[in-house]
Amino acid sequence: MKVGFVQFSPSFGKIDENIEKALSLIDESAAELIVLPELFNTGYLFISEKETHKLAEEVPSGKTTKALIGIARRKKINIVAGLAEQDRGNLYNSAVLVTPHGFGGVYRKVHLFNEEKIWFKTGGEGFKVFDIGICKIGIMICFDWFFPESARLLALMGADVICHPANLVLPYCQDAMVTRCLENRVHIVTANRTGIDRRGDKMWRYTGKSQITTADARILYRAGAKKDEAGSAEIDLQSARNKRINKLNDLFADRRTEHYGQLIKG
Ligand code: ACM
């Protein structure tokens, strides 16, 4: 199965321009499953509640999800894309799934980073796995990666591939994904953005280097730090479904949950 990502530098608040850019990169790709960055349509650096409300869209009726549904239908592909979601007055840093059949679902970021805690509510529905026919996918958004529980849960829930829309500003994630994949035998597609957001007296620089990492911990593709890119690679789903390490060890069956109590205490 061919998976891919789209990497570019969204312009803050220019939703139409960002959708157009993303669609043209998606059009270049031959992947069956394509991941877009976190908040790809709005940009990342919100500085007021008013603008966050103005830019966030309802899902699936908003124009971003509709545009993605259109291209997914036309190209018969699956897309996971980060956007700001508005639902009955609540705002979420979300990722939508669209498939050749239309809207597939939404995941709301669980671990909010820094000032996201001011603008967004945390995802009350938690982690989800979606069966898209060709495989099962899980979704985590950017900073979720820092919590090993995110990828572990998604793998335990049956994900073959974790789609990871990101706006990374710290330098660790891409290397860390090798370990996340290894410890869960799951493929991860990290779609990061590039460029700089400068708003008021605030500034973030994003690290690019979107990456496809395999269940056996190989980096199949790492994008450049700065350029627009639609990268893709072939992955072997069987390697994510077989959790055996050797004749006597199985990654999941050997878990000793009776000793892990502290992990789920608040
Ligand atoms: C992040 O979660 N966007 C760093």
XYZ file of C-alpha atoms and ligand atoms in Angstrom:
270
model
C 0.000 0.000 0.000
C 1.270 3.453 -0.895
C 1.097 6.139 1.828
C 2.140 9.747 1.558
C 2.196 13.216 3.035
C 1.889 16.764 1.843
C 4.307 19.327 3.294
C 4.116 23.081 2.767
C 3.976 26.398 4.614
C 0.353 27.524 5.160
C -0.249 31.286 5.241
C -2.040 32.303 8.416
C -5.773 32.929 7.903
C -5.692 32.433 4.124
C -7.942 29.394 4.000
C -8.711 29.456 0.252
C -5.036 29.841 -0.671
C -4.003 27.026 1.699
C -6.682 24.661 0.417
C -5.624 25.366 -3.179
C -1.953 24.712 -2.367
C -2.756 21.472 -0.530
C -5.017 20.228 -3.351
C -2.342 20.863 -5.969
C 0.218 18.866 -3.929
C -2.328 16.068 -3.368
C -2.843 15.995 -7.139
C 0.902 15.296 -7.613
C 0.776 12.264 -5.314
C 0.096 8.647 -6.269
C -0.517 7.569 -2.653
C -3.761 5.871 -1.579
C -3.587 7.457 1.884
C -2.301 11.035 2.199
C -1.699 12.943 5.433
C -1.735 16.759 5.587
C -0.237 18.921 8.355
C -2.002 20.045 11.532
C -4.198 23.155 11.004
C -3.198 23.062 7.335
C -5.975 25.402 6.207
C -5.687 28.157 8.826
C -2.057 28.187 9.946
C -1.081 27.588 13.566
C -0.371 30.756 15.493
C -3.727 32.047 16.753
C -3.536 35.171 18.890
C -7.157 35.877 19.776
C -10.302 33.983 20.616
C -12.214 36.042 18.083
C -10.024 35.020 15.128
C -10.023 31.370 16.244
C -13.836 31.381 16.205
C -13.843 33.169 12.846
C -11.477 30.689 11.159
C -12.681 27.415 12.710
C -15.123 25.401 10.574
C -17.896 22.960 11.183
C -17.149 19.375 10.235
C -18.103 18.004 7.736
C -20.170 20.958 6.427
C -17.265 23.473 6.329
C -15.566 24.370 3.052
C -12.240 22.691 3.916
C -13.774 19.280 4.576
C -15.964 19.665 1.485
C -12.936 20.449 -0.704
C -11.099 17.419 0.681
C -14.114 15.173 0.096
C -14.195 16.387 -3.504
C -10.591 15.479 -4.289
C -10.775 12.186 -2.326
C -13.778 11.148 -4.430
C -12.160 12.216 -7.697
C -8.817 10.503 -7.005
C -10.347 7.583 -5.051
C -8.012 8.164 -2.138
C -8.092 8.632 1.633
C -6.932 11.862 3.273
C -6.281 12.808 6.896
C -5.966 16.563 7.395
C -5.604 18.871 10.385
C -8.006 21.795 10.776
C -9.605 24.038 13.389
C -13.067 22.642 14.154
C -16.075 24.465 15.526
C -18.877 22.472 17.126
C -21.703 24.166 19.038
C -19.467 27.001 20.194
C -16.562 24.713 21.188
C -13.275 24.826 19.278
C -11.032 21.840 18.670
C -7.666 21.240 17.040
C -8.934 18.362 14.909
C -8.084 16.077 12.025
C -10.686 14.882 9.554
C -10.664 11.635 7.614
C -12.163 11.671 4.136
C -12.378 8.626 1.892
C -13.527 7.848 -1.679
C -16.985 7.387 -0.096
C -17.079 10.795 1.600
C -16.605 11.956 5.185
C -15.020 9.248 7.343
C -14.715 10.811 10.786
C -12.937 13.316 12.992
C -10.348 13.123 15.779
C -9.914 15.970 18.277
C -6.398 16.476 19.612
C -6.031 15.069 23.116
C -2.706 16.609 24.227
C -2.805 20.348 23.546
C 0.552 22.138 23.250
C 1.314 25.480 24.889
C -1.197 28.246 23.983
C -3.410 25.762 22.141
C -4.751 25.276 25.674
C -6.139 28.822 25.497
C -7.817 28.505 22.102
C -8.991 24.909 21.963
C -10.812 22.358 24.082
C -9.198 18.946 24.492
C -10.783 16.061 22.554
C -13.331 14.454 24.854
C -13.866 11.455 22.576
C -10.247 10.324 22.847
C -8.336 8.206 20.341
C -10.061 6.457 17.469
C -9.208 3.843 14.846
C -10.941 3.877 11.463
C -11.279 0.968 9.057
C -10.747 2.412 5.570
C -11.005 -0.934 3.805
C -7.401 -1.212 2.648
C -6.184 -0.952 6.274
C -6.977 0.413 9.719
C -5.726 3.859 10.570
C -5.314 5.721 13.830
C -4.838 9.471 14.154
C -2.716 11.497 16.549
C -1.955 15.205 16.152
C 1.506 16.710 16.626
C 2.286 16.936 20.393
C 0.256 13.758 21.013
C 3.461 11.961 19.924
C 5.262 13.116 23.095
C 2.972 10.828 25.110
C 3.840 7.205 24.278
C 0.340 6.228 25.387
C -1.106 7.787 22.192
C 0.642 5.509 19.700
C 0.390 2.528 22.062
C -3.370 2.905 22.400
C -3.859 3.280 18.657
C -1.746 0.182 17.987
C -3.650 -1.784 20.650
C -6.893 -0.653 19.003
C -5.687 -2.253 15.768
C -4.175 0.587 13.741
C -1.829 -0.535 10.953
C -0.870 3.049 10.148
C -0.887 6.098 12.412
C -1.595 9.312 10.525
C 0.179 12.174 12.276
C -0.640 15.711 11.129
C 1.922 18.021 12.767
C 3.217 21.565 13.167
C 6.433 20.579 14.922
C 8.525 23.259 16.606
C 10.765 21.033 18.757
C 13.579 19.019 17.134
C 12.860 15.556 18.577
C 9.851 14.022 16.890
C 11.220 12.716 13.616
C 13.948 10.657 15.326
C 11.578 9.575 18.097
C 9.132 8.124 15.572
C 11.587 5.291 14.930
C 11.102 4.185 18.538
C 7.313 4.737 18.507
C 7.107 2.482 15.436
C 9.427 -0.146 16.878
C 7.719 -0.402 20.275
C 4.265 -0.736 18.668
C 5.024 -2.382 15.306
C 2.995 0.273 13.579
C 3.675 2.488 10.550
C 3.592 6.246 11.121
C 3.176 8.993 8.525
C 4.116 12.356 10.026
C 3.013 15.296 7.853
C 4.740 18.391 9.171
C 4.603 21.969 7.926
C 7.480 24.238 7.025
C 8.044 27.984 7.321
C 7.545 30.574 10.018
C 4.423 32.047 11.613
C 4.990 35.610 12.843
C 1.954 37.225 14.496
C 2.109 40.215 16.833
C 5.106 39.631 19.118
C 4.913 35.860 18.693
C 6.849 33.617 16.343
C 7.153 29.887 15.645
C 9.533 28.197 13.224
C 8.400 24.786 11.960
C 10.808 21.957 11.274
C 9.504 20.297 8.065
C 11.180 16.890 7.513
C 7.870 15.073 7.178
C 8.503 11.384 7.496
C 7.262 7.903 6.676
C 8.515 5.425 9.289
C 7.821 1.695 9.079
C 6.650 -0.842 11.638
C 10.168 -2.316 11.568
C 11.635 1.094 12.395
C 13.016 2.168 9.029
C 12.740 5.727 7.784
C 11.442 5.196 4.242
C 11.191 8.877 3.395
C 12.232 12.071 5.136
C 11.374 15.352 3.410
C 13.556 18.433 3.362
C 13.321 21.023 6.149
C 12.022 23.854 3.998
C 10.573 22.863 0.666
C 7.040 22.007 -0.429
C 6.806 18.293 -0.976
C 4.341 15.487 -1.668
C 6.299 12.423 -0.537
C 5.142 8.829 -0.706
C 6.394 5.286 -0.145
C 5.181 1.701 -0.263
C 4.566 0.041 3.114
C 3.971 -3.603 4.001
C 0.815 -3.909 6.114
C 1.674 -7.446 7.245
C 4.695 -6.152 9.152
C 2.346 -4.049 11.316
C -0.063 -6.920 11.906
C 2.486 -9.443 13.121
C 3.465 -8.526 16.689
C 5.705 -11.559 17.219
C 9.311 -10.752 18.120
C 10.544 -14.357 18.239
C 9.091 -17.795 18.951
C 8.557 -16.966 22.618
C 7.804 -13.244 22.600
C 4.820 -11.312 21.332
C 4.845 -7.524 21.713
C 1.235 -7.307 22.853
C 0.556 -10.719 24.399
C 3.632 -10.308 26.640
C 2.429 -7.052 28.170
C 2.101 -7.434 31.964
C -0.722 -5.018 32.629
C -0.978 -6.133 36.267
C 2.282 -4.223 36.821
C 1.277 -1.098 34.898
C -1.313 0.354 37.301
C 0.597 3.614 37.867
C 0.331 4.325 34.122
C -3.390 4.990 34.289
C -3.540 6.747 37.655
C -4.111 10.502 37.433
C 2.333 21.058 18.380
O 1.675 20.215 18.988
N 1.819 21.702 17.348
C 3.718 21.355 18.750
